[in-house]
PDB file of C-alpha atoms in Angstrom:
ATOM      1  CA  UNK B   1       0.000   0.000   0.000  1.00  0.00           C
ATOM      2  CA  UNK B   2       3.042   2.304  -0.029  1.00  0.00           C
ATOM      3  CA  UNK B   3       4.749   4.283  -2.762  1.00  0.00           C
ATOM      4  CA  UNK B   4       8.504   3.774  -2.368  1.00  0.00           C
ATOM      5  CA  UNK B   5      11.110   6.140  -3.799  1.00  0.00           C
ATOM      6  CA  UNK B   6      14.480   4.412  -4.083  1.00  0.00           C
ATOM      7  CA  UNK B   7      18.046   5.425  -4.885  1.00  0.00           C
ATOM      8  CA  UNK B   8      20.048   2.513  -6.320  1.00  0.00           C
ATOM      9  CA  UNK B   9      17.705   0.071  -4.580  1.00  0.00           C
ATOM     10  CA  UNK B  10      17.708   1.824  -1.191  1.00  0.00           C
ATOM     11  CA  UNK B  11      14.353   3.232  -0.020  1.00  0.00           C
ATOM     12  CA  UNK B  12      14.694   6.973   0.600  1.00  0.00           C
ATOM     13  CA  UNK B  13      11.070   8.033   0.994  1.00  0.00           C
ATOM     14  CA  UNK B  14       7.804   6.183   1.392  1.00  0.00           C
ATOM     15  CA  UNK B  15       4.296   7.565   1.061  1.00  0.00           C
ATOM     16  CA  UNK B  16       1.513   5.507   2.532  1.00  0.00           C
ATOM     17  CA  UNK B  17      -1.619   5.779   4.576  1.00  0.00           C
ATOM     18  CA  UNK B  18      -2.549   5.458   8.213  1.00  0.00           C
ATOM     19  CA  UNK B  19      -5.951   5.484   9.841  1.00  0.00           C
ATOM     20  CA  UNK B  20      -5.970   9.295  10.001  1.00  0.00           C
ATOM     21  CA  UNK B  21      -4.771   9.940   6.442  1.00  0.00           C
ATOM     22  CA  UNK B  22      -1.626  10.024   4.293  1.00  0.00           C
ATOM     23  CA  UNK B  23       1.810   9.523   5.841  1.00  0.00           C
ATOM     24  CA  UNK B  24       5.299  10.502   4.645  1.00  0.00           C
ATOM     25  CA  UNK B  25       8.116   8.302   5.911  1.00  0.00           C
ATOM     26  CA  UNK B  26      11.868   8.981   5.762  1.00  0.00           C
ATOM     27  CA  UNK B  27      13.158   5.432   5.394  1.00  0.00           C
ATOM     28  CA  UNK B  28      16.870   5.981   6.102  1.00  0.00           C
ATOM     29  CA  UNK B  29      17.713   5.946   9.807  1.00  0.00           C
ATOM     30  CA  UNK B  30      18.275   9.469  11.198  1.00  0.00           C
ATOM     31  CA  UNK B  31      18.119  10.998   7.701  1.00  0.00           C
ATOM     32  CA  UNK B  32      16.679  14.511   7.876  1.00  0.00           C
ATOM     33  CA  UNK B  33      13.631  15.418   5.804  1.00  0.00           C
ATOM     34  CA  UNK B  34      14.274  18.546   3.748  1.00  0.00           C
ATOM     35  CA  UNK B  35      11.650  20.713   2.086  1.00  0.00           C
ATOM     36  CA  UNK B  36      13.151  22.824  -0.681  1.00  0.00           C
ATOM     37  CA  UNK B  37      11.853  25.520  -2.992  1.00  0.00           C
ATOM     38  CA  UNK B  38      12.875  28.079  -5.606  1.00  0.00           C
ATOM     39  CA  UNK B  39      13.273  31.470  -3.899  1.00  0.00           C
ATOM     40  CA  UNK B  40      13.900  34.014  -6.654  1.00  0.00           C
ATOM     41  CA  UNK B  41      15.991  31.588  -8.647  1.00  0.00           C
ATOM     42  CA  UNK B  42      17.872  30.224  -5.621  1.00  0.00           C
ATOM     43  CA  UNK B  43      17.305  26.669  -4.405  1.00  0.00           C
ATOM     44  CA  UNK B  44      16.471  27.115  -0.730  1.00  0.00           C
ATOM     45  CA  UNK B  45      15.871  24.635   2.086  1.00  0.00           C
ATOM     46  CA  UNK B  46      12.793  26.156   3.702  1.00  0.00           C
ATOM     47  CA  UNK B  47      12.190  23.496   6.358  1.00  0.00           C
ATOM     48  CA  UNK B  48      14.332  20.777   7.913  1.00  0.00           C
ATOM     49  CA  UNK B  49      12.961  17.989  10.073  1.00  0.00           C
ATOM     50  CA  UNK B  50      15.802  16.502  12.145  1.00  0.00           C
ATOM     51  CA  UNK B  51      14.992  12.822  12.375  1.00  0.00           C
ATOM     52  CA  UNK B  52      17.799  12.160  14.867  1.00  0.00           C
ATOM     53  CA  UNK B  53      15.893  14.546  17.180  1.00  0.00           C
ATOM     54  CA  UNK B  54      12.445  12.980  16.729  1.00  0.00           C
ATOM     55  CA  UNK B  55      11.581  15.431  13.945  1.00  0.00           C
ATOM     56  CA  UNK B  56      12.758  18.737  15.458  1.00  0.00           C
ATOM     57  CA  UNK B  57      11.738  21.427  12.944  1.00  0.00           C
ATOM     58  CA  UNK B  58      14.018  24.225  11.737  1.00  0.00           C
ATOM     59  CA  UNK B  59      12.383  26.896   9.589  1.00  0.00           C
ATOM     60  CA  UNK B  60      14.628  28.967   7.359  1.00  0.00           C
ATOM     61  CA  UNK B  61      12.714  32.251   7.595  1.00  0.00           C
ATOM     62  CA  UNK B  62      10.215  32.733  10.431  1.00  0.00           C
ATOM     63  CA  UNK B  63       6.859  31.226  11.290  1.00  0.00           C
ATOM     64  CA  UNK B  64       3.456  32.851  10.815  1.00  0.00           C
ATOM     65  CA  UNK B  65       0.442  31.265  12.528  1.00  0.00           C
ATOM     66  CA  UNK B  66      -2.913  32.460  11.244  1.00  0.00           C
ATOM     67  CA  UNK B  67      -5.975  32.990  13.410  1.00  0.00           C
ATOM     68  CA  UNK B  68      -7.189  29.978  15.320  1.00  0.00           C
ATOM     69  CA  UNK B  69     -10.635  28.683  14.474  1.00  0.00           C
ATOM     70  CA  UNK B  70     -10.853  26.524  17.588  1.00  0.00           C
ATOM     71  CA  UNK B  71     -11.282  29.213  20.250  1.00  0.00           C
ATOM     72  CA  UNK B  72      -8.460  30.227  22.586  1.00  0.00           C
ATOM     73  CA  UNK B  73      -5.756  28.209  20.888  1.00  0.00           C
ATOM     74  CA  UNK B  74      -2.889  29.431  18.759  1.00  0.00           C
ATOM     75  CA  UNK B  75       0.517  27.856  19.412  1.00  0.00           C
ATOM     76  CA  UNK B  76       0.791  25.034  21.922  1.00  0.00           C
ATOM     77  CA  UNK B  77       4.266  23.889  23.029  1.00  0.00           C
ATOM     78  CA  UNK B  78       4.329  20.592  24.890  1.00  0.00           C
ATOM     79  CA  UNK B  79       7.268  19.280  26.908  1.00  0.00           C
ATOM     80  CA  UNK B  80       7.933  15.999  28.594  1.00  0.00           C
ATOM     81  CA  UNK B  81       7.581  15.850  32.374  1.00  0.00           C
ATOM     82  CA  UNK B  82      10.497  17.626  34.043  1.00  0.00           C
ATOM     83  CA  UNK B  83      11.719  19.286  30.826  1.00  0.00           C
ATOM     84  CA  UNK B  84      12.052  23.034  30.296  1.00  0.00           C
ATOM     85  CA  UNK B  85      10.296  24.905  27.504  1.00  0.00           C
ATOM     86  CA  UNK B  86      12.727  27.521  26.168  1.00  0.00           C
ATOM     87  CA  UNK B  87      11.977  30.510  23.950  1.00  0.00           C
ATOM     88  CA  UNK B  88      15.394  31.767  22.880  1.00  0.00           C
ATOM     89  CA  UNK B  89      16.555  34.541  20.546  1.00  0.00           C
ATOM     90  CA  UNK B  90      19.867  33.524  18.978  1.00  0.00           C
ATOM     91  CA  UNK B  91      21.734  36.285  17.123  1.00  0.00           C
ATOM     92  CA  UNK B  92      23.423  34.667  14.127  1.00  0.00           C
ATOM     93  CA  UNK B  93      24.287  37.904  12.309  1.00  0.00           C
ATOM     94  CA  UNK B  94      26.765  40.741  12.764  1.00  0.00           C
ATOM     95  CA  UNK B  95      24.612  43.839  12.236  1.00  0.00           C
ATOM     96  CA  UNK B  96      23.924  44.673  15.893  1.00  0.00           C
ATOM     97  CA  UNK B  97      21.978  43.227  18.776  1.00  0.00           C
ATOM     98  CA  UNK B  98      18.982  40.986  18.134  1.00  0.00           C
ATOM     99  CA  UNK B  99      16.170  41.873  20.520  1.00  0.00           C
ATOM    100  CA  UNK B 100      13.399  39.588  21.679  1.00  0.00           C
ATOM    101  CA  UNK B 101      10.009  41.303  21.340  1.00  0.00           C
ATOM    102  CA  UNK B 102       6.530  40.110  22.327  1.00  0.00           C
ATOM    103  CA  UNK B 103       3.826  42.375  20.870  1.00  0.00           C
ATOM    104  CA  UNK B 104       0.068  42.234  21.359  1.00  0.00           C
ATOM    105  CA  UNK B 105      -1.598  44.494  18.790  1.00  0.00           C
ATOM    106  CA  UNK B 106      -5.092  44.447  20.309  1.00  0.00           C
ATOM    107  CA  UNK B 107      -5.579  43.302  23.893  1.00  0.00           C
ATOM    108  CA  UNK B 108      -3.644  42.355  26.988  1.00  0.00           C
ATOM    109  CA  UNK B 109      -0.504  40.281  27.449  1.00  0.00           C
ATOM    110  CA  UNK B 110      -1.308  37.721  30.131  1.00  0.00           C
ATOM    111  CA  UNK B 111       1.207  35.511  31.883  1.00  0.00           C
ATOM    112  CA  UNK B 112      -0.547  32.701  33.711  1.00  0.00           C
ATOM    113  CA  UNK B 113       2.075  30.424  35.263  1.00  0.00           C
ATOM    114  CA  UNK B 114       1.213  27.658  37.674  1.00  0.00           C
ATOM    115  CA  UNK B 115       4.198  28.729  39.806  1.00  0.00           C
ATOM    116  CA  UNK B 116       6.516  31.784  39.662  1.00  0.00           C
ATOM    117  CA  UNK B 117       7.881  34.230  37.081  1.00  0.00           C
ATOM    118  CA  UNK B 118      11.585  35.101  37.067  1.00  0.00           C
ATOM    119  CA  UNK B 119      13.346  38.011  35.345  1.00  0.00           C
ATOM    120  CA  UNK B 120      17.118  37.839  35.619  1.00  0.00           C
ATOM    121  CA  UNK B 121      16.890  34.560  37.516  1.00  0.00           C
ATOM    122  CA  UNK B 122      16.200  30.924  36.674  1.00  0.00           C
ATOM    123  CA  UNK B 123      15.072  30.167  40.245  1.00  0.00           C
ATOM    124  CA  UNK B 124      12.276  32.615  41.128  1.00  0.00           C
ATOM    125  CA  UNK B 125      11.322  32.335  44.786  1.00  0.00           C
ATOM    126  CA  UNK B 126       8.100  34.357  44.630  1.00  0.00           C
ATOM    127  CA  UNK B 127       5.240  35.087  42.245  1.00  0.00           C
ATOM    128  CA  UNK B 128       7.452  37.692  40.522  1.00  0.00           C
ATOM    129  CA  UNK B 129      11.208  37.684  41.140  1.00  0.00           C
ATOM    130  CA  UNK B 130      13.292  40.410  39.480  1.00  0.00           C
ATOM    131  CA  UNK B 131      17.025  40.207  40.085  1.00  0.00           C
ATOM    132  CA  UNK B 132      19.936  42.383  39.006  1.00  0.00           C
ATOM    133  CA  UNK B 133      23.354  43.532  40.144  1.00  0.00           C
ATOM    134  CA  UNK B 134      22.612  47.266  40.437  1.00  0.00           C
ATOM    135  CA  UNK B 135      19.444  48.836  39.013  1.00  0.00           C
ATOM    136  CA  UNK B 136      16.839  46.095  39.276  1.00  0.00           C
ATOM    137  CA  UNK B 137      13.921  47.717  37.498  1.00  0.00           C
ATOM    138  CA  UNK B 138      12.661  51.048  36.176  1.00  0.00           C
ATOM    139  CA  UNK B 139       9.072  52.195  35.809  1.00  0.00           C
ATOM    140  CA  UNK B 140       9.106  54.821  33.070  1.00  0.00           C
ATOM    141  CA  UNK B 141       6.715  57.405  31.682  1.00  0.00           C
ATOM    142  CA  UNK B 142       5.935  57.921  28.000  1.00  0.00           C
ATOM    143  CA  UNK B 143       8.799  60.430  27.626  1.00  0.00           C
ATOM    144  CA  UNK B 144      11.219  57.663  28.705  1.00  0.00           C
ATOM    145  CA  UNK B 145      11.999  59.269  32.075  1.00  0.00           C
ATOM    146  CA  UNK B 146      11.840  56.843  34.949  1.00  0.00           C
ATOM    147  CA  UNK B 147       9.140  57.514  37.536  1.00  0.00           C
ATOM    148  CA  UNK B 148      10.289  54.893  40.020  1.00  0.00           C
ATOM    149  CA  UNK B 149      13.608  53.088  40.174  1.00  0.00           C
ATOM    150  CA  UNK B 150      14.283  50.100  42.400  1.00  0.00           C
ATOM    151  CA  UNK B 151      17.940  49.277  42.981  1.00  0.00           C
ATOM    152  CA  UNK B 152      20.360  47.822  45.458  1.00  0.00           C
ATOM    153  CA  UNK B 153      23.336  49.849  46.638  1.00  0.00           C
ATOM    154  CA  UNK B 154      25.062  46.900  48.313  1.00  0.00           C
ATOM    155  CA  UNK B 155      24.422  43.296  49.212  1.00  0.00           C
ATOM    156  CA  UNK B 156      21.687  44.051  51.761  1.00  0.00           C
ATOM    157  CA  UNK B 157      20.102  47.488  51.276  1.00  0.00           C
ATOM    158  CA  UNK B 158      17.364  48.287  48.777  1.00  0.00           C
ATOM    159  CA  UNK B 159      16.731  51.794  47.439  1.00  0.00           C
ATOM    160  CA  UNK B 160      13.605  53.416  45.972  1.00  0.00           C
ATOM    161  CA  UNK B 161      14.343  56.473  43.838  1.00  0.00           C
ATOM    162  CA  UNK B 162      11.948  59.078  42.502  1.00  0.00           C
ATOM    163  CA  UNK B 163      12.207  60.413  38.963  1.00  0.00           C
ATOM    164  CA  UNK B 164      14.428  63.460  39.644  1.00  0.00           C
ATOM    165  CA  UNK B 165      16.076  65.148  42.620  1.00  0.00           C
ATOM    166  CA  UNK B 166      13.487  67.959  42.532  1.00  0.00           C
ATOM    167  CA  UNK B 167      10.381  65.760  42.602  1.00  0.00           C
ATOM    168  CA  UNK B 168       8.490  64.597  45.682  1.00  0.00           C
ATOM    169  CA  UNK B 169       7.746  60.963  46.436  1.00  0.00           C
ATOM    170  CA  UNK B 170       4.001  60.380  46.942  1.00  0.00           C
ATOM    171  CA  UNK B 171       1.999  57.556  48.518  1.00  0.00           C
ATOM    172  CA  UNK B 172      -1.721  57.319  47.805  1.00  0.00           C
ATOM    173  CA  UNK B 173      -4.703  55.069  48.351  1.00  0.00           C
ATOM    174  CA  UNK B 174      -7.000  55.198  45.369  1.00  0.00           C
ATOM    175  CA  UNK B 175      -6.519  58.727  44.033  1.00  0.00           C
ATOM    176  CA  UNK B 176      -6.052  60.375  47.429  1.00  0.00           C
ATOM    177  CA  UNK B 177      -2.569  61.314  48.604  1.00  0.00           C
ATOM    178  CA  UNK B 178      -1.850  59.995  52.105  1.00  0.00           C
ATOM    179  CA  UNK B 179       1.873  60.565  52.545  1.00  0.00           C
ATOM    180  CA  UNK B 180       4.621  62.585  50.901  1.00  0.00           C
ATOM    181  CA  UNK B 181       8.407  62.618  51.075  1.00  0.00           C
ATOM    182  CA  UNK B 182       9.525  65.967  49.716  1.00  0.00           C
ATOM    183  CA  UNK B 183      12.646  66.446  47.635  1.00  0.00           C
ATOM    184  CA  UNK B 184      14.315  68.118  50.636  1.00  0.00           C
ATOM    185  CA  UNK B 185      13.646  65.052  52.820  1.00  0.00           C
ATOM    186  CA  UNK B 186      10.674  66.359  54.813  1.00  0.00           C
ATOM    187  CA  UNK B 187       7.870  63.871  55.456  1.00  0.00           C
ATOM    188  CA  UNK B 188       4.173  64.710  55.565  1.00  0.00           C
ATOM    189  CA  UNK B 189       1.338  62.387  56.524  1.00  0.00           C
ATOM    190  CA  UNK B 190      -2.034  63.845  55.658  1.00  0.00           C
ATOM    191  CA  UNK B 191      -0.434  67.052  54.386  1.00  0.00           C
ATOM    192  CA  UNK B 192       1.592  68.142  51.379  1.00  0.00           C
ATOM    193  CA  UNK B 193       2.875  71.354  53.018  1.00  0.00           C
ATOM    194  CA  UNK B 194       5.563  70.311  55.441  1.00  0.00           C
ATOM    195  CA  UNK B 195       7.248  73.008  57.527  1.00  0.00           C
ATOM    196  CA  UNK B 196       9.480  70.577  59.394  1.00  0.00           C
TER     197      UNK B 196
END
């Protein structure tokens, strides 16, 4: 029931059928399956399936997934128990840094882990763990000036910094100011006019 493509008597590719439909079979042990095409006159390998890695796929130029028709389902990455799923940007060129960007054009970006999220650490100890050697994180405004900076000045102390040396540091509940640390170091609770 199979079509067999042979090279000098050796089966290279077989096309057959299984209960769910047609099946393509690379007959040579660990021989990669290559999909090639003509890209502007250049023979190009557009997809490689690494058969020594259970069919690991390498695309030559990006992946585009169209809209899902099955509800909330787009790309699903499964791993074996105990394995780590890794999204990695590997810079293979020489024209500057390659950034990793996640963009949502219409809606929210939602992270829904069953455990913790780590930035700068592979062992997050809380729901969100952000680690760094000096400046840990900046919260910035639209003009790219930081509004709040969290940093560590040594191994034990943490520092909260306001945006500039002339700005006050405010604490509020809802939209009501409750406490203020002025730029000159004066503290007011329930008042924004501190005389001492």
